[in-house]
mmCIF file of C-alpha atoms in Angstrom:
data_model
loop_
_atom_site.group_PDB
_atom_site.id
_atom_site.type_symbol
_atom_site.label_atom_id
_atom_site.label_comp_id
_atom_site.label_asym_id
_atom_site.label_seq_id
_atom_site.Cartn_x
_atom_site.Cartn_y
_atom_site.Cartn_z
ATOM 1 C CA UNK A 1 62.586 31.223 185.585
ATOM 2 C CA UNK A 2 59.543 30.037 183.171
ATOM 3 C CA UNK A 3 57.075 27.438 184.213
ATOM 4 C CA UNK A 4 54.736 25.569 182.656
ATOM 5 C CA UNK A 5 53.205 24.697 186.423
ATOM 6 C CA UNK A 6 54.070 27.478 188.642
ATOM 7 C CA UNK A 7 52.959 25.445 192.008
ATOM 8 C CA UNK A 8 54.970 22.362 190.774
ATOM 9 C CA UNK A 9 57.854 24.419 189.745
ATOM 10 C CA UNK A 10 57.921 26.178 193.167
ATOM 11 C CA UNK A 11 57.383 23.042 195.154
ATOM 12 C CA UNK A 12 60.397 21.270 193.918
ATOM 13 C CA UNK A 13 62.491 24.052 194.543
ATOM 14 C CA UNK A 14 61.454 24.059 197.625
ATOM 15 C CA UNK A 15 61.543 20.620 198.993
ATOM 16 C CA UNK A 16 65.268 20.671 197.220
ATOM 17 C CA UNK A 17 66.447 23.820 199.081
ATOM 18 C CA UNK A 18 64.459 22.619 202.345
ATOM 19 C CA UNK A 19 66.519 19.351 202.184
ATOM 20 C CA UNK A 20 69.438 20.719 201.566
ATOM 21 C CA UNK A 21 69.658 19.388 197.503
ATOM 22 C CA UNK A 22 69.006 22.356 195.437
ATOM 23 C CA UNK A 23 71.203 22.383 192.293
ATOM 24 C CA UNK A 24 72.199 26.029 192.589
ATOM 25 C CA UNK A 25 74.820 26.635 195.331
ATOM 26 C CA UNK A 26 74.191 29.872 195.902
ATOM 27 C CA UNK A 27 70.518 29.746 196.663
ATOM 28 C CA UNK A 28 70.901 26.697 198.777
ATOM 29 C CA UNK A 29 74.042 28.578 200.362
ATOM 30 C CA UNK A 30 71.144 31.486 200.875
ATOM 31 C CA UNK A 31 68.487 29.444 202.281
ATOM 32 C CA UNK A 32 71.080 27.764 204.165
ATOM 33 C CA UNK A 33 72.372 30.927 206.263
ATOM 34 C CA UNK A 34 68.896 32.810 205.921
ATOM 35 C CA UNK A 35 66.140 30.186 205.678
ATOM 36 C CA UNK A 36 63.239 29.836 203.180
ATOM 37 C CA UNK A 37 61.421 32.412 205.140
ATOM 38 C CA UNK A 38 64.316 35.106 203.255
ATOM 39 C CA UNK A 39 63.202 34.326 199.906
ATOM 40 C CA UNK A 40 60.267 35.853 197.886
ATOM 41 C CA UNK A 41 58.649 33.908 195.377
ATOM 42 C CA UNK A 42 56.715 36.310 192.645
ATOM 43 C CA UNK A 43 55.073 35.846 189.153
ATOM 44 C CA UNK A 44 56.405 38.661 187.396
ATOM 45 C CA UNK A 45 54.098 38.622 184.466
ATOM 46 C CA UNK A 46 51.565 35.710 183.182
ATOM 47 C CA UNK A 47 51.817 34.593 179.449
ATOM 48 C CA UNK A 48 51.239 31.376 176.627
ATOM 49 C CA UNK A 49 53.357 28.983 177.307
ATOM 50 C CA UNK A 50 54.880 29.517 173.469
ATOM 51 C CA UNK A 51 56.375 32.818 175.342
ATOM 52 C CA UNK A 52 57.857 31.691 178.160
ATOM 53 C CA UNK A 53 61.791 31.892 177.100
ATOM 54 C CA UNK A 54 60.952 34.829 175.542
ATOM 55 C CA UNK A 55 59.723 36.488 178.232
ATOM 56 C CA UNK A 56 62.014 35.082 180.895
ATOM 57 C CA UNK A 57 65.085 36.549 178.566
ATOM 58 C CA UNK A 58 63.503 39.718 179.136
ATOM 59 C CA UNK A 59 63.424 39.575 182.656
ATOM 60 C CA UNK A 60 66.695 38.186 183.189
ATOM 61 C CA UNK A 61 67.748 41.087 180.879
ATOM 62 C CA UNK A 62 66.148 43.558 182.989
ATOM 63 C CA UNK A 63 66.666 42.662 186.603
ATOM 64 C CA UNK A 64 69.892 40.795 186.747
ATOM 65 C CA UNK A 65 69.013 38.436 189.096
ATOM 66 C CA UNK A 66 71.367 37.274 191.516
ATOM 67 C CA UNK A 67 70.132 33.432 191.635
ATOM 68 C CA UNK A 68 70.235 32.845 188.065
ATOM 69 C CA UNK A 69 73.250 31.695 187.030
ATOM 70 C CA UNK A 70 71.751 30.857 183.626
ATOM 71 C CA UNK A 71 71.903 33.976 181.496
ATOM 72 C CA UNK A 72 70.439 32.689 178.448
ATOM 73 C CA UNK A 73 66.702 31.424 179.098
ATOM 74 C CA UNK A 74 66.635 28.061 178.411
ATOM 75 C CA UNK A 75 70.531 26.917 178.450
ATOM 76 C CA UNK A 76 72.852 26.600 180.694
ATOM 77 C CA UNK A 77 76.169 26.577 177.661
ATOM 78 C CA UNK A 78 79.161 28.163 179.212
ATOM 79 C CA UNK A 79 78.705 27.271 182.815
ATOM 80 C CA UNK A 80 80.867 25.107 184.292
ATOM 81 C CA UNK A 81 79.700 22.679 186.069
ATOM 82 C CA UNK A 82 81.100 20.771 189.188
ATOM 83 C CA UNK A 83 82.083 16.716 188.994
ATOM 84 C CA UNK A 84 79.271 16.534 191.877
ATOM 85 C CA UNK A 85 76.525 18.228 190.193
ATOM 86 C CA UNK A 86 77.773 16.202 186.691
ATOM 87 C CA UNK A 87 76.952 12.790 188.766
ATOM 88 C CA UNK A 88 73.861 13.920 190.384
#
């Protein structure tokens, strides 16, 4: 994903996936059956913030990542979502 705040960005994900409240079911499913210790956490590349969909598109282009169910940078249009998730 892009981030404005890497650290912040990071943080929240964990502290959701560490409580057991991360919005994507697979990676808390992951973290779940693996732990947090299984997951590595990586800046891929460092840009201006005017980039940062841009870049992230290429990324998700490139390596296909399993986590992401997003495939569009920035939007989440086409994926359903659950009644749960909706109320959250």
């Amino acid at each position: 994903g892009s981030a404005k705040n890497i650290k912040v960005r990071w943080g929240r994900h964990k502290q959701d996936l560490i409580n057991n409240k991360h919005h994507s079911v697979l990676l808390q499913r992951h973290v779940n059956k693996y732990g947090i210790d299984d997951l590595q956490f990586s800046i891929l590349e460092n840009c201006n913030t005017d980039n940062l969909l841009i870049r992230e598109q290429y990324y998700i282009d490139l390596l296909k990542p399993n986590f992401n169910i997003c495939k569009i940078a920035g939007s989440c249009l086409g994926i359903t979502k659950s009644e749960e998730f909706k109320k959250k």
